[in-house]
Coordinates of C-alpha atoms in Angstrom, one line a residue:
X1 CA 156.2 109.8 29.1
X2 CA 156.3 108.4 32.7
X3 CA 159.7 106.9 32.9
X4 CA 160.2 103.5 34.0
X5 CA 157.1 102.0 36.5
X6 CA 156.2 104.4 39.2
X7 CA 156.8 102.8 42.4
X8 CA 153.9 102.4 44.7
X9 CA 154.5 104.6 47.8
X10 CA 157.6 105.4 46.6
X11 CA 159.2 101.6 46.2
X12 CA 156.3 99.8 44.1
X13 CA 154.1 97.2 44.3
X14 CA 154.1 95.7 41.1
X15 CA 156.8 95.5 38.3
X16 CA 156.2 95.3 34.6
X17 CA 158.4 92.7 34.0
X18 CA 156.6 89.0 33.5
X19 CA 159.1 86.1 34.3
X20 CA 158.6 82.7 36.0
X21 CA 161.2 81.9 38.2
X22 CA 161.6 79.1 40.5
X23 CA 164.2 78.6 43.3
X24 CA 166.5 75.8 44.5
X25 CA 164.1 74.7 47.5
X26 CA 160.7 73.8 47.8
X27 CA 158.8 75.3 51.3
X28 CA 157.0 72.7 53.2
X29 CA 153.1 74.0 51.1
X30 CA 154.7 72.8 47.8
X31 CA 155.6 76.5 46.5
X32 CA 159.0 77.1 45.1
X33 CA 160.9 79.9 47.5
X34 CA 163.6 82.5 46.3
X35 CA 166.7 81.7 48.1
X36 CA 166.6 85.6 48.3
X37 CA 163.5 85.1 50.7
X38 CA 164.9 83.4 53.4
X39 CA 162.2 85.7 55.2
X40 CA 159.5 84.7 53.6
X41 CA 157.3 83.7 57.0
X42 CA 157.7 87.3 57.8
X43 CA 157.5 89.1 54.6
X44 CA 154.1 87.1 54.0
X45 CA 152.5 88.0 56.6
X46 CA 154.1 91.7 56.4
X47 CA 152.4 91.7 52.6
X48 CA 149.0 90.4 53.8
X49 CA 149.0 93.4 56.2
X50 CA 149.6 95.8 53.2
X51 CA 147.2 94.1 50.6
X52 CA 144.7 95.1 53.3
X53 CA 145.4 98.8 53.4
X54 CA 145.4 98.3 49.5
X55 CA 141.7 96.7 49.6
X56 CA 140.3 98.8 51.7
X57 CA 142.1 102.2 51.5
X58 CA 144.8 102.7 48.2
X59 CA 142.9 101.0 45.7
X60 CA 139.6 102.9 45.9
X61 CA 141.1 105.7 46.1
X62 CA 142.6 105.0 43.1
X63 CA 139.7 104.0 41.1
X64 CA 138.0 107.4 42.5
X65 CA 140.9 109.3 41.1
X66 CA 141.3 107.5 38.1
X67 CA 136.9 108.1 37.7
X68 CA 137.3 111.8 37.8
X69 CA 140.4 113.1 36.6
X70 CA 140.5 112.9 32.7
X71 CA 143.8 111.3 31.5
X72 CA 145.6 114.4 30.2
X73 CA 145.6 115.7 33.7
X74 CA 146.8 112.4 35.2
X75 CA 149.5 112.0 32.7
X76 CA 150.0 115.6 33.8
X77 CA 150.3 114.3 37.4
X78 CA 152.7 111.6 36.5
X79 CA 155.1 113.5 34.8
X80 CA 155.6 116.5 37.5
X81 CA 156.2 113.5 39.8
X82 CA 158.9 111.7 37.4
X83 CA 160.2 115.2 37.1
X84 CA 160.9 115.7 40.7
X85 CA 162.6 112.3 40.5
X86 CA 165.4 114.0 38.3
X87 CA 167.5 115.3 40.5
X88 CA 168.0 111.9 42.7
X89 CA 168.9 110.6 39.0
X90 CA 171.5 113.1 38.7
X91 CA 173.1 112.3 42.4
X92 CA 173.1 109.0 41.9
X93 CA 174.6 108.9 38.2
X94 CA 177.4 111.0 39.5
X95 CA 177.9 108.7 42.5
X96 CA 178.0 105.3 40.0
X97 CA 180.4 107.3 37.4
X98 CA 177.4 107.8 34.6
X99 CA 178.2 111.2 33.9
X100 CA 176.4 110.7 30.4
X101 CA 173.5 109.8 32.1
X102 CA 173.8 112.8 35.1
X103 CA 173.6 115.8 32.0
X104 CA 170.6 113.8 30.3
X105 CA 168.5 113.3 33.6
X106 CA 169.9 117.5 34.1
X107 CA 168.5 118.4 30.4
X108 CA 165.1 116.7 31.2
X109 CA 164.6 118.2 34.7
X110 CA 165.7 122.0 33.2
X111 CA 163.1 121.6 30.1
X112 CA 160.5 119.6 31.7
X113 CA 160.6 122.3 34.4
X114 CA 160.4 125.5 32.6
X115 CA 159.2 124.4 28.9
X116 CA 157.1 121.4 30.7
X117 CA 155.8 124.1 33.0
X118 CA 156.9 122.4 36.3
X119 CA 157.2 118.8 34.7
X120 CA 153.2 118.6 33.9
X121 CA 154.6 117.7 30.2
X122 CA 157.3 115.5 29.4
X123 CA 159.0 117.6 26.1
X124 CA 162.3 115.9 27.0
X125 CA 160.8 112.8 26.5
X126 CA 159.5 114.2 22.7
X127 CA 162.8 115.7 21.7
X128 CA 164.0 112.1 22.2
X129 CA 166.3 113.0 25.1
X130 CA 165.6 109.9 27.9
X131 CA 167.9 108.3 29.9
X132 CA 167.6 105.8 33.1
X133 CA 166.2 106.5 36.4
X134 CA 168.4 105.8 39.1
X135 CA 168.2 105.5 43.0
X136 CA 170.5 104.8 45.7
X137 CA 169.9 101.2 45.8
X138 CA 170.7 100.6 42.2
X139 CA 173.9 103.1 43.1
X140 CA 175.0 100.1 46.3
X141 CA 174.5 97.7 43.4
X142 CA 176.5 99.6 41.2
X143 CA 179.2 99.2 44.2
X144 CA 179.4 96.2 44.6
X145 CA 176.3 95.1 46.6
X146 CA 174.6 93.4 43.7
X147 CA 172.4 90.6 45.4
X148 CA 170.2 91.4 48.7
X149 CA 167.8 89.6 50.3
X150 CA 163.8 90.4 50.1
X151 CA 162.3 92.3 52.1
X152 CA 158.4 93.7 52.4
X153 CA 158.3 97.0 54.1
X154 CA 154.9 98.0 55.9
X155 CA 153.2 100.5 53.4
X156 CA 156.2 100.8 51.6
X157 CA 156.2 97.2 49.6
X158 CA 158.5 95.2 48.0
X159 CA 162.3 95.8 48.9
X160 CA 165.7 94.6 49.7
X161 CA 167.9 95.4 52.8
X162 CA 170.2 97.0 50.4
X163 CA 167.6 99.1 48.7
X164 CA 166.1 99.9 52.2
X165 CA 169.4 101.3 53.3
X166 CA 169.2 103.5 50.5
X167 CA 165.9 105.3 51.5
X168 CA 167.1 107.5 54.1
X169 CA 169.3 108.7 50.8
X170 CA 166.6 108.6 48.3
X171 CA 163.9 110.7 50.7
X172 CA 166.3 113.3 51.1
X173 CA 167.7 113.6 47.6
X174 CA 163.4 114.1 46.5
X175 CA 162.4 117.8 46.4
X176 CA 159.1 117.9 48.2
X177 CA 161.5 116.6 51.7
X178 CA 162.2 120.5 51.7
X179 CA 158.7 121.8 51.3
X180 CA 158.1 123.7 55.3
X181 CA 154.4 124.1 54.7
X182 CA 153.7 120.4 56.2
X183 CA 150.0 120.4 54.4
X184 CA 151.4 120.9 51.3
X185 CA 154.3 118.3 51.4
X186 CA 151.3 115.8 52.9
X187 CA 149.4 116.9 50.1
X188 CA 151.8 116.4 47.5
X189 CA 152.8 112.8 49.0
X190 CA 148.9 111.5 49.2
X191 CA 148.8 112.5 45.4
X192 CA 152.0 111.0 44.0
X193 CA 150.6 107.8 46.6
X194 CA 147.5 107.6 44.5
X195 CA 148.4 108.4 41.5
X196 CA 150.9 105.8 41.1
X197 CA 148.7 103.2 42.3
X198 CA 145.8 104.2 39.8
X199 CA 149.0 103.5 37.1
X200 CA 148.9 99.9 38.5
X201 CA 145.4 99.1 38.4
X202 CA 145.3 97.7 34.8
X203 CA 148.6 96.0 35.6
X204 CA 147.0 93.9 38.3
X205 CA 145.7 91.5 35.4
X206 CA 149.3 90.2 34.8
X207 CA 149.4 88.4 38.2
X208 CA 148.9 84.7 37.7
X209 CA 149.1 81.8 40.4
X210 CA 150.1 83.2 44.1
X211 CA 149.7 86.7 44.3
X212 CA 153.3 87.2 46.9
X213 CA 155.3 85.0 44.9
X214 CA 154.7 86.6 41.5
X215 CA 155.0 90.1 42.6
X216 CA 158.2 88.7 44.7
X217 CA 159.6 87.0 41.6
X218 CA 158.7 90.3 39.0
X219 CA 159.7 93.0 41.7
X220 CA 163.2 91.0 42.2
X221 CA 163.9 90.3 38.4
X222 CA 162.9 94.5 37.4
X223 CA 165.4 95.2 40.4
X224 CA 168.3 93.6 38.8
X225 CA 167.4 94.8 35.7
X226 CA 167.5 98.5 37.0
X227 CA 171.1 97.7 38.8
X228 CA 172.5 96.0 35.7
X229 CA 171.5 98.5 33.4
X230 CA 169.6 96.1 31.2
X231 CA 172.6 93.6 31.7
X232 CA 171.4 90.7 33.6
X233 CA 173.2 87.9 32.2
X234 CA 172.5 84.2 33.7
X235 CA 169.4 84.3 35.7
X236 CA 169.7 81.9 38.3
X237 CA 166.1 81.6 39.2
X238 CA 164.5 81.2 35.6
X239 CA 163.2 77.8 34.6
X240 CA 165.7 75.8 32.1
X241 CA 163.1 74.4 30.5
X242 CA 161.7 77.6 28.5
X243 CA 163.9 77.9 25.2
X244 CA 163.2 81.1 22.9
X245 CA 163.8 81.4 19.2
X246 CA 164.3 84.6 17.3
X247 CA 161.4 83.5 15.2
X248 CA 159.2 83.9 18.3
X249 CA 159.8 87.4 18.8
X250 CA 159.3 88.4 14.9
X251 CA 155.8 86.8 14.9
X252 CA 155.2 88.9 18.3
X253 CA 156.0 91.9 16.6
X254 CA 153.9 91.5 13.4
X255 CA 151.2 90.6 15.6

């Protein structure tokens, strides 16, 4: 099983999550903006930049990839790349005090890798032993830097300035850093690029309305998810209007 949502070039372009959120000022084209994107000017035209490398570059090569390799190997793919993630998991539990979570994400990486053979099959995941990815921007929340504002990175996507001063950290704490043979580690990189983008191609139907806000709004709301551990308490940017009942979520799940 592929934990959490691969991120796209190793941060993500799209997050599972659906939400509609709504901020507490309007920009001057009638869109609601994200008081975490007072750089939105920037970040826009930063994301129109990258949605053209995704037109005419990522995405194809992600419907090729997706066209010829059958989905055993590509869930093959996916889980020797979450595998590799392990390790950053372990680091970073240790560093926010989850050492519960440090010997699960340990477990996983030592039978992934040898039962698994390398990670190609997830037999943690089937013996029930999961746990939560974690990175070192979710480990800056976890110290106190809980709220950041947006940022797009070229190629990179959707981030914060707290998550993208926890790169250098993350790149270095991810196995293939250390690979010498420089073919091999581009190699490796290009395939964990596309393959996690051919895991987004059926999530692309979820967007609704303006493609930067909604992937903004998602990417945001997954992100403090992942640093509250699930916890996220009063969200400030989620309408008022929307009330839920349990009843709601019992005839979703007999559906």
């Amino acid at each position: 099983m592929k934990q959490s949502l691969k991120r796209w070039a190793g941060q993500g372009a799209l997050a599972l999550l659906l939400g509609t959120t709504a901020g507490c000022a309007t920009s001057g084209d009638g869109r609601e903006q994200n008081p975490n994107d007072p750089w939105e000017g920037f970040n826009r035209k930063v994301f129109a930049f990258n949605d053209v490398v995704d037109r005419y570059a990522l995405k194809p090569a992600a419907r090729g990839y997706r066209f010829i390799t059958p989905d055993p190997v590509e869930t093959g793919v996916g889980n020797f790349f979450s595998n590799l993630g392990e390790p950053r998991t372990v680091l970073n539990s240790l560093l926010q005090g989850k050492v519960r979570n440090a010997s699960i994400a340990t477990s996983r990486f030592l039978i992934n890798t040898t039962v698994g053979i390398g990670g190609l099959w997830d037999v943690a995941s089937r013996m029930e032993i999961t746990g939560q990815e974690e990175d070192f921007g979710q480990t800056l929340g976890t110290w106190g830097w809980e709220e950041s504002r947006y940022l797009v990175l070229p190629l990179l996507g959707p981030s914060t300035v707290r998550d993208t001063g926890g790169l250098p950290a993350d790149i270095y704490s991810y196995p293939v850093t250390y690979v010498e043979d420089d073919e091999v580690r581009i190699g490796l990189t290009a395939l964990r690029v596309v393959d996690a983008r051919a895991a987004l191609l059926d999530r692309e139907k979820l967007i609704r309305g303006d493609r930067y806000s909604f992937i903004r709004d998602t990417w945001l709301q997954q992100r403090r998810f992942e640093v509250s551990d699930g916890k996220l308490g009063e969200d400030p940017f989620v309408s008022n209007g929307i009330d839920f009942d349990a009843s709601d979520f019992d005839d979703a799940s007999a559906k």
